[in-house]
Structure formats: C-alpha cells, structure tokens
Coordinates of C-alpha atoms and ligand atoms in Angstrom, one line a residue:
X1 CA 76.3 61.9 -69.1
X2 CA 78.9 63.0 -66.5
X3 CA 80.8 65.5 -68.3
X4 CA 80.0 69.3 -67.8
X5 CA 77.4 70.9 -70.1
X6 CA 76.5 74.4 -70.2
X7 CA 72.8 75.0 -71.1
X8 CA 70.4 77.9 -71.4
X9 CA 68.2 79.3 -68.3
X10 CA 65.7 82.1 -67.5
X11 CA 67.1 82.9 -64.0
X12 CA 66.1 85.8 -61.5
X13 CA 68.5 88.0 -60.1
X14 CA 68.0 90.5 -57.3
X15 CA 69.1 93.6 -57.7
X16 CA 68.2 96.9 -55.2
X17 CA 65.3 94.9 -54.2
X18 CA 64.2 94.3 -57.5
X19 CA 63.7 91.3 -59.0
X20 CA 64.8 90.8 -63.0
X21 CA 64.4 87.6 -65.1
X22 CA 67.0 87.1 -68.1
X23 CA 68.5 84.5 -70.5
X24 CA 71.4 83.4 -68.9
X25 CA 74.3 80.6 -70.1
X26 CA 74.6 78.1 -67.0
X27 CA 76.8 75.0 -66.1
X28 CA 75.8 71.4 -64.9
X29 CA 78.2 71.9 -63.1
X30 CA 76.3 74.0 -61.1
X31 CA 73.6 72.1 -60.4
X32 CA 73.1 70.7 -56.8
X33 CA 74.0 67.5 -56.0
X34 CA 71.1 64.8 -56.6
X35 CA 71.0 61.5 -58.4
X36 CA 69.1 62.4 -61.6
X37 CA 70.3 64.4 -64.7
X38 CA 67.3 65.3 -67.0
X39 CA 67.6 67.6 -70.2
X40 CA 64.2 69.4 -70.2
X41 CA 62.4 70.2 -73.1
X42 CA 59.8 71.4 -71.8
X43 CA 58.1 73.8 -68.7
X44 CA 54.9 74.9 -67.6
X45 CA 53.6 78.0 -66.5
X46 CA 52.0 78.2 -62.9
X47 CA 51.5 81.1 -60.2
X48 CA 53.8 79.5 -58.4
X49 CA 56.4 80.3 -61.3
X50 CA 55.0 83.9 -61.0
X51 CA 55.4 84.4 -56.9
X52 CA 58.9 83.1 -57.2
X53 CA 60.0 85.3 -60.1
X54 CA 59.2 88.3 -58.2
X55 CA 60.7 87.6 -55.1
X56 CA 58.5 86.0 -53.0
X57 CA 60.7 84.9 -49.9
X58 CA 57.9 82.1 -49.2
X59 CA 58.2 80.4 -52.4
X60 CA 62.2 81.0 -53.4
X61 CA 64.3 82.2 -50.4
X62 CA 67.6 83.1 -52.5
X63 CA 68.6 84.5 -55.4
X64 CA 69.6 84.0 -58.3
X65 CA 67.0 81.5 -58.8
X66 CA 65.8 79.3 -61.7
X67 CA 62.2 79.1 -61.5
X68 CA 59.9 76.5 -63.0
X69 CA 57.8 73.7 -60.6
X70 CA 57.5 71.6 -63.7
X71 CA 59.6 70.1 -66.0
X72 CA 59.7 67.1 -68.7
X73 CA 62.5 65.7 -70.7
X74 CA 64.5 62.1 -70.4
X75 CA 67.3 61.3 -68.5
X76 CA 70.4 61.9 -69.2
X77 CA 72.9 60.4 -66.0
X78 CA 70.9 58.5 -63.2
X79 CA 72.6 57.3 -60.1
X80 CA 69.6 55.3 -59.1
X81 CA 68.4 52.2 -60.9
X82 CA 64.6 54.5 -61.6
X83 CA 64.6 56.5 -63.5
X84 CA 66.8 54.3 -66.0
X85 CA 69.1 56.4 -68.9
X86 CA 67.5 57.9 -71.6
X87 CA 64.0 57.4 -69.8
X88 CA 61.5 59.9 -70.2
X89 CA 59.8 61.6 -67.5
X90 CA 58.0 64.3 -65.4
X91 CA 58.9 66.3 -62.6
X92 CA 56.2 68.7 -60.4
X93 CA 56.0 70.0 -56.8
X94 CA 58.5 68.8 -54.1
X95 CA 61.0 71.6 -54.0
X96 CA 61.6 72.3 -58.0
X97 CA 61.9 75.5 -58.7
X98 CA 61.4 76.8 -55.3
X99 CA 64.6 76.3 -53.8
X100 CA 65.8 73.6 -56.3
X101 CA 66.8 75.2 -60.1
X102 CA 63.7 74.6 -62.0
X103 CA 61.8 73.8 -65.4
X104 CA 63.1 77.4 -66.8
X105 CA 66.6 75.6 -67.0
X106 CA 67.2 73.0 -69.5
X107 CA 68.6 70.8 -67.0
X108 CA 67.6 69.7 -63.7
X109 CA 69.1 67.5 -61.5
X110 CA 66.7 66.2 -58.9
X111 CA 66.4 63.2 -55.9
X112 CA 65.4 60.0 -58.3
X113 CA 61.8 60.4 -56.0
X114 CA 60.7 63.2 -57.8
X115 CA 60.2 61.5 -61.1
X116 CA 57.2 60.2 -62.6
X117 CA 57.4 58.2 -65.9
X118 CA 56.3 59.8 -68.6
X119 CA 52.8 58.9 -69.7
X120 CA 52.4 56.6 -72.7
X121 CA 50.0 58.5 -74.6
X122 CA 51.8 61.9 -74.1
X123 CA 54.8 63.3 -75.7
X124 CA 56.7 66.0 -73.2
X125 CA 54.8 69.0 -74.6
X126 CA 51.5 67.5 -73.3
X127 CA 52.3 66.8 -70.5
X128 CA 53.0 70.5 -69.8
X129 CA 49.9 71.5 -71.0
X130 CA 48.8 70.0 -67.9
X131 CA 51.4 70.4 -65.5
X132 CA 50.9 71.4 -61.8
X133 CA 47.8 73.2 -62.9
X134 CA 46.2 70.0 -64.9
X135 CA 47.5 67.7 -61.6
X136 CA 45.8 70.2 -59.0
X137 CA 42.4 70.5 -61.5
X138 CA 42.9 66.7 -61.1
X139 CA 43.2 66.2 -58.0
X140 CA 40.2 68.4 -56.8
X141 CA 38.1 66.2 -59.2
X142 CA 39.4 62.8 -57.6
X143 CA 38.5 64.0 -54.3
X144 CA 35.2 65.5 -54.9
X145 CA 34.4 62.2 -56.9
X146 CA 35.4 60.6 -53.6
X147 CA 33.0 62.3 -51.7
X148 CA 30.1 61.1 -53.8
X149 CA 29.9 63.5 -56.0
X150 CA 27.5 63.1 -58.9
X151 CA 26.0 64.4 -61.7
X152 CA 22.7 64.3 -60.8
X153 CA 23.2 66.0 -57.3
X154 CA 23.4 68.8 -58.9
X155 CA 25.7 72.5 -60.2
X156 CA 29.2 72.6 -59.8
X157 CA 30.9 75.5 -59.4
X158 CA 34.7 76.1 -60.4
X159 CA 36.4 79.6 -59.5
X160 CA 38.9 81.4 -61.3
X161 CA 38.0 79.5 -64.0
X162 CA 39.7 81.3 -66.7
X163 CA 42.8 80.3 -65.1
X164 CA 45.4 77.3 -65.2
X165 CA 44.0 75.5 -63.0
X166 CA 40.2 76.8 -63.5
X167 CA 39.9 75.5 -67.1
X168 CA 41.3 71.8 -66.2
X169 CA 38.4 71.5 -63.7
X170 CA 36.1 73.1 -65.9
X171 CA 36.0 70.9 -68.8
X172 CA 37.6 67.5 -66.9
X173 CA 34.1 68.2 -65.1
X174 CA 31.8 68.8 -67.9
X175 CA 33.5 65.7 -69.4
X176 CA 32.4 63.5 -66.7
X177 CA 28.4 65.0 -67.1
X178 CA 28.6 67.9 -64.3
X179 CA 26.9 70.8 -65.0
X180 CA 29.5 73.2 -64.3
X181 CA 29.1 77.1 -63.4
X182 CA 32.3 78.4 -64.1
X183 CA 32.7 82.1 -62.3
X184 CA 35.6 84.3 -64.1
X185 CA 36.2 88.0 -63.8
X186 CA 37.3 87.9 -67.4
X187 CA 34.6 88.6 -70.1
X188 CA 37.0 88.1 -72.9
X189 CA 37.2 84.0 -71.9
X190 CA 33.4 83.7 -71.3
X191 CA 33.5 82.3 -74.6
X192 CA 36.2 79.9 -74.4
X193 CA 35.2 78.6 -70.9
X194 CA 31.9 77.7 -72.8
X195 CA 33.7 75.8 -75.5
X196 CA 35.6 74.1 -72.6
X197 CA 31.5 73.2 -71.4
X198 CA 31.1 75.6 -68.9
X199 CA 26.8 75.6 -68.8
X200 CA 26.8 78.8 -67.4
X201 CA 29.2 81.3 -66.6
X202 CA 28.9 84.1 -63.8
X203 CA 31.1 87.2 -62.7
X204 CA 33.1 87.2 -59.5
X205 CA 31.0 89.9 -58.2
X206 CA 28.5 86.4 -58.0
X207 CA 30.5 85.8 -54.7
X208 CA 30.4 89.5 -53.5
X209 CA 30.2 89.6 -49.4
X210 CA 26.6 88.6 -48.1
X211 CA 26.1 89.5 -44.5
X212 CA 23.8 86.4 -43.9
X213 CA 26.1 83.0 -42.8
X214 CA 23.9 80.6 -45.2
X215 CA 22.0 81.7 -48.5
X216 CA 20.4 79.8 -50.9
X217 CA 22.1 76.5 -51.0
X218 CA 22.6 76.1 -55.1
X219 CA 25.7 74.2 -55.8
X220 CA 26.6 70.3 -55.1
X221 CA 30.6 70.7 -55.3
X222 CA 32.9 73.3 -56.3
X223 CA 36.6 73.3 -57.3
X224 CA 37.9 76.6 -55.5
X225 CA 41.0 78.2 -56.9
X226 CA 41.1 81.7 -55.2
X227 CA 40.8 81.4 -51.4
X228 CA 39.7 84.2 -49.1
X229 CA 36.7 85.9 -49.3
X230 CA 35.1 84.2 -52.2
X231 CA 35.7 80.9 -50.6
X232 CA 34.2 81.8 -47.9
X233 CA 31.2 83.0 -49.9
X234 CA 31.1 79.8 -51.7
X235 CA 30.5 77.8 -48.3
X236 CA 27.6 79.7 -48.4
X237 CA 25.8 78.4 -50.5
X238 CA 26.7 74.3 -51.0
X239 CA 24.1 72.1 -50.9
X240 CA 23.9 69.8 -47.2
X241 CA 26.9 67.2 -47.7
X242 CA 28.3 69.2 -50.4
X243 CA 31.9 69.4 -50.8
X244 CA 34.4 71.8 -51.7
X245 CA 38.1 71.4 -52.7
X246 CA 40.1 74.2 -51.8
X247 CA 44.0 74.5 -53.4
X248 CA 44.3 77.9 -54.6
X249 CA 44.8 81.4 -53.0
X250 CA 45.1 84.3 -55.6
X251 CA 42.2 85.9 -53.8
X252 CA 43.8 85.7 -50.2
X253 CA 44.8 83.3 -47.6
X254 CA 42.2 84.7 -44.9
X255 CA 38.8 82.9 -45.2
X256 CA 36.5 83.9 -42.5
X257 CA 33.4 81.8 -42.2
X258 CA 31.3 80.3 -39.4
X259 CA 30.7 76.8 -38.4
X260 CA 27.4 76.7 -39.7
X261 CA 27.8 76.0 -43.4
X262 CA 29.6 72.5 -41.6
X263 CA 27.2 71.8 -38.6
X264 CA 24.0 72.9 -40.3
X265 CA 24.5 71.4 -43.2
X266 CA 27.5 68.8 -43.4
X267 CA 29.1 70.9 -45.7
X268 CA 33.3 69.0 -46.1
X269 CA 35.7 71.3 -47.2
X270 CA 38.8 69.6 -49.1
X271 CA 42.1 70.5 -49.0
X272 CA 44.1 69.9 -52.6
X273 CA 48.0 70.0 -52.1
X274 CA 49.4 69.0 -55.7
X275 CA 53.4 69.1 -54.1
X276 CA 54.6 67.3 -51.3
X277 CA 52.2 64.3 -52.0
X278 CA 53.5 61.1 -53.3
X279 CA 54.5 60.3 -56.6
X280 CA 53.1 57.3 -56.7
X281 CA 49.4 59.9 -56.1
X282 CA 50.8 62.3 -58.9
X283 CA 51.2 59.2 -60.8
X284 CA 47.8 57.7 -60.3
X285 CA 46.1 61.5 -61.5
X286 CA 48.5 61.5 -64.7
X287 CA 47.7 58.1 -65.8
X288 CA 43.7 59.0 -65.2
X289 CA 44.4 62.6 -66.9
X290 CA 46.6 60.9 -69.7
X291 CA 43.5 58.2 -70.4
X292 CA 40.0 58.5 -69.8
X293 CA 40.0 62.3 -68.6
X294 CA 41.6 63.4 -71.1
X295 CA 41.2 67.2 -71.7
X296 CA 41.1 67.6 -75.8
X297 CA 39.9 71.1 -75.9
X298 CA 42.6 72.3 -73.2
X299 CA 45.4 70.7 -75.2
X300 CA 44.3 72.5 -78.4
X301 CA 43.6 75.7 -76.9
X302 CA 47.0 75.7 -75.0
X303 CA 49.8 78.1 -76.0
X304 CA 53.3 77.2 -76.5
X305 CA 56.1 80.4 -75.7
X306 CA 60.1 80.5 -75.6
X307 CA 62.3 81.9 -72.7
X308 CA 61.8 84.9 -74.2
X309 CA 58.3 85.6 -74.0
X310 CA 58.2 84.2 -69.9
X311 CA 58.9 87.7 -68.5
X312 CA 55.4 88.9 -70.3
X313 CA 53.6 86.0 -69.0
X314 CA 54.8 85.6 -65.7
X315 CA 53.6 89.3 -65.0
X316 CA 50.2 88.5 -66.8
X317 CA 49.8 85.8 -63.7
X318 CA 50.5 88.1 -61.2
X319 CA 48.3 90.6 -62.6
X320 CA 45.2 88.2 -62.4
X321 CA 45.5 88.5 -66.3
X322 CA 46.8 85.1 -67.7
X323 CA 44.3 82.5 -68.6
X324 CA 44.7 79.1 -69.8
X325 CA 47.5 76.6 -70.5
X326 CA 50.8 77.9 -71.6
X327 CA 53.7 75.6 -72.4
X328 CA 57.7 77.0 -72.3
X329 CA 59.0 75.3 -75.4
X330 CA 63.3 75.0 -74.7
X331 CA 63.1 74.5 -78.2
X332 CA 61.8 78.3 -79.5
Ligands
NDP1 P1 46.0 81.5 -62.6 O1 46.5 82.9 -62.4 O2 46.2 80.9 -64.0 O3 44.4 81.5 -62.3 C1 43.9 82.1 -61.2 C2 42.6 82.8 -61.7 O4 41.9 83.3 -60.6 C3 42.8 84.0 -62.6 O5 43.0 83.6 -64.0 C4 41.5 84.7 -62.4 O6 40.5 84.0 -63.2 C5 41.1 84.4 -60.9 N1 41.6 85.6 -60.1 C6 42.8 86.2 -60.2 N2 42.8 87.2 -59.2 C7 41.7 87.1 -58.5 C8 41.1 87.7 -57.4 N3 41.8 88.7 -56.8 N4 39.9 87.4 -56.9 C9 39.2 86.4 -57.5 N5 39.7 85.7 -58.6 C10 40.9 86.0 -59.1 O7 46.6 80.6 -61.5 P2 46.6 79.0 -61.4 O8 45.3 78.5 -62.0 O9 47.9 78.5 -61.9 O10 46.6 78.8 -59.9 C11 45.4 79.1 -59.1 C12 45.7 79.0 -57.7 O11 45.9 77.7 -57.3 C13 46.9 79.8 -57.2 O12 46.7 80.4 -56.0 C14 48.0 78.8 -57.1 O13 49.0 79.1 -56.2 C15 47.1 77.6 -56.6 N6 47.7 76.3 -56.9 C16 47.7 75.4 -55.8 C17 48.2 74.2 -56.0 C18 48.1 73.2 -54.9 O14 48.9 72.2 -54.9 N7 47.3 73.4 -53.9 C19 48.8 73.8 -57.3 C20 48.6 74.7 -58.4 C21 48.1 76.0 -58.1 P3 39.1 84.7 -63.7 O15 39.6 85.9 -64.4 O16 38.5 83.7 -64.6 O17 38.3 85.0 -62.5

C-alpha cells in the first residue's frame, strides 16, 4: 500500500504544561520514514504507555505524541524483503511509542528490525495480552531459570504482583512448579493472584524498611517489578546463590543496599531490559510464551478496551491502581 490513508489515533497534546489524550484523525502520510507499513489491530497497555501520556520527557521528548510500545497487525507496504506483504506480526520496545508514533495509532511504520513474526498459535489479540509486560514476566523467568533456579530450592517471590507484569511471573512461575509468594498492596486481587497460583500472598508493608543488612534468608528467586526500597529489602532476605531479576521501577529508581547480601551470601541480582534487546531474544521468549509457557488463566482474565476507555486506564497505572492484562482493541 503506498497511497495515503488516514486512520484513527489516541495522541497527546501539550497544552499550558498539561498533558491531554484524544481521538484524533491522522495521515500515513505523516508517519516517519521507515520501511514497514503495519495496520494495527491491536495495543497493549504498559506503564511505559502511562509515563509517556503524561508527559514524561524521559520516555516521549515531544509532543503531540502517539503512545503505545506495542503493537500487532500485518503488513501492509514493506520495503524490505522481512517482513513480507500481508505478513502478520509484532512490534515491542525499541523506540515505539516513545519517540516513534505508537500502538495507540492504527498504523505504524517502523525499521523492518523491529518486527517479530507473529506466533503461530496466537491470533493478534493474544499476543497483546502479553505484550511488553508478558515479554519482561518472560524474560525474568528465562534468566532466573538460567541461574539454576528450581523448584525445590525453594519460595519465590514476585512484587507488584497484581500488576502487568507481576501476574505473567506469577502464574508462568507457578506453571513451572514454583511456589510463588506473590506481594501486592491490593486486597481486592488477593483472590485473583491465587487463581493465577499464587501459594501465598503478602502485603507490601512485608518489605517495610529493616535496619539490619541481612534477615532471615526465606526466598530462592524473586521477580522484582518495583525497584527502590522494596528491592532493596528483598536482597535481604534471598537465600546464598539466590537470584533476583530486577526490570521494574514504580517504587523508585534509588535502591540503597550494602554489599553483603552479594559477598556474604552470593546473592546475583539480574537485570531484565525487555526493549533494546534483539529480536531474535524477543522472539525466542514469544515462541516459549506462545508454547509450553503458555499463560491460560492470564489470557482469560485479560480485559479488552477501545480508544476510548485508554484515558481511564492510563491514569489507573499511574495511580498504582491498574492490575492485570488489558488489550486496546482498534476494533471497539
Ligand atoms: P503495573 O502498574 O501494571 O504494575 C506495577 C504494580 O506495582 C502495581 O500494580 C502495584 O501492584 C505495584 N505498585 C505500584 N506502586 C507501587 C509502589 N509505590 N510501591 C510498591 N509497589 C507498587 O506496571 P507493569 O507491570 O506494566 O510494569 C511494572 C514495572 O516494570 C514498571 O516500572 C515498568 O516501567 C517496568 N517494566 C520494565 C520493562 C523492562 O524492559 N525492564 C518492561 C515492562 C515494564 P500491587 O498493588 O499488586 O502491589
């Protein structure tokens, strides 16, 4: 396709400072200069989405701005020889939806790297139940797994576990026999994390300050999605040669520690970047997550919302509100 198309976006303005999201009539025109045209069908919601929707200068520098880091749909005018016309695919990370128009669009056009082939076994609106958030959840897994990491070593622990990324890990782990403590500030999920197999689920106030540098040692692994002070708490108390894989930072950047939870008891923190990594790595988690770690219960529990209801849900994020999977559907 190489004639112009207007299409519909959520976009962000700035306006006196302010930052307002609306339905907006756009051009392909528009669109900056790469080799792949892909009609999106469908988006995922991440914080990410959240932090550049209100402005943040260090995820979106200008404005206005489509947001959305994910985005699936087929190809609809290719300048490379992959992805191939008509081809269906996936697109996370990199610079979509940053500084690149995004998955709130429903068209992207994006460097022919970016794209992953769409999974076999998944149609476009599964694949954004998992998204960035199901990839990240994915890749903690892998790397803990690659540490050793077994079962029988022991609790692991998953942190803001009501969220995005917090209820991949939680059941992807449980799947895989971990007994998995899943720590959530919201009461109203503890019942859902369960279903997701969550053995046992505490408060965040389980990660409250403790003056002493080492405390009971009482988890194997843990999947840490907040950051700051509760990740440093959580270094606390891993078991010797325990790991932790560290991608999120809702609860701050700043984690102050000590050395002593790594030269006292070998404990390896992980870092988890889901974006800049190759595709051929995303690709390698999606085929794993599209096969034998499948996540049934997430995909059934997702939700599925139009343009319209992103505004509400982007805010919910922000708010530490949101929980779960939620799909944008161009098609509402
Ligand atoms: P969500 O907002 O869906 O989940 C975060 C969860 O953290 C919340 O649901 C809440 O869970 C908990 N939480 C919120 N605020 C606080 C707080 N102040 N202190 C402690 N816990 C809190 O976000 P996502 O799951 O999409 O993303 C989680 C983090 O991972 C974000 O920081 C995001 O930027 C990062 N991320 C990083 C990626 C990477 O490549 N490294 C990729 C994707 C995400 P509960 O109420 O259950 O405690």
């Amino acid at each position: 396709m190489t004639e112009t198309t207007e299409y519909q976006a959520w976009r962000v303005h700035e306006k006196d400072g302010k930052y307002v999201g609306a339905e907006e009539t756009l051009s392909t025109d528009d669109l900056p200069d790469n080799d792949v045209l892909i009609r999106v069908s469908h988006s995922s919601l991440n914080y990410k989405d959240a932090l550049s929707a209100a402005g943040n200068k260090g995820v979106t520098r200008s404005f206005p701005h489509t947001p959305g880091i994910d985005a699936a749909g087929e190809v609809v005018a290719s300048k490379s020889g992959n992805p191939t016309l008509g081809q269906k695919v996936l697109v996370t990370g990199y610079d979509l939806g940053m500084n690149t128009p995004g998955g709130f669009g429903e068209y992207i056009r994006v460097p022919s790297g970016w794209c992953v082939p769409m999974p076999s076994a998944w149609s476009a609106h599964t694949a954004m139940i998992y998204g960035t958030a199901g990839l990240t959840a994915g890749l903690c897994v892998d790397k803990l797994l690659r540490m050793g990491l077994k079962p029988e070593q022991g609790k692991v622990v998953v942190t803001g576990a009501s969220g995005a990324v917090g209820t991949v890990a939680v059941e992807l782990l449980a799947k895989l026999g971990y007994e998995v403590v899943a720590i959530s500030g919201k009461d109203k999920q503890h019942g859902e994390l369960k279903k997701l197999g969550a053995s046992e689920i505490r408060g965040r106030n389980e990660l409250d300050h403790e003056k002493k540098p080492l405390v009971r040692p009482e988890f194997a692994g843990a999947v840490d999605t907040v950051g700051g002070g509760a990740l440093a708490e959580l270094l606390k108390r891993i078991q010797p040669g325990g790991s932790v894989a560290c991608c999120g930072l809702v609860a701050g950047t700043e984690v102050q520690t000590t050395v002593l939870p790594f030269i006292l008891r070998g404990v390896n923190l992980l870092g988890v970047d889901s974006v800049e990594i190759p595709a051929a790595e995303k690709q390698a988690i999606w085929d794993k997550l599209s096969g034998p770690w499948r996540c049934a219960k997430t995909e059934a529990s997702a939700r599925d919302i139009g343009r319209s209801g992103l505004d509400d849900a982007l805010k919910a994020f922000l708010a530490g509100d949101s929980h779960g999977k939620i799909v944008l559907d161009h098609s509402r």
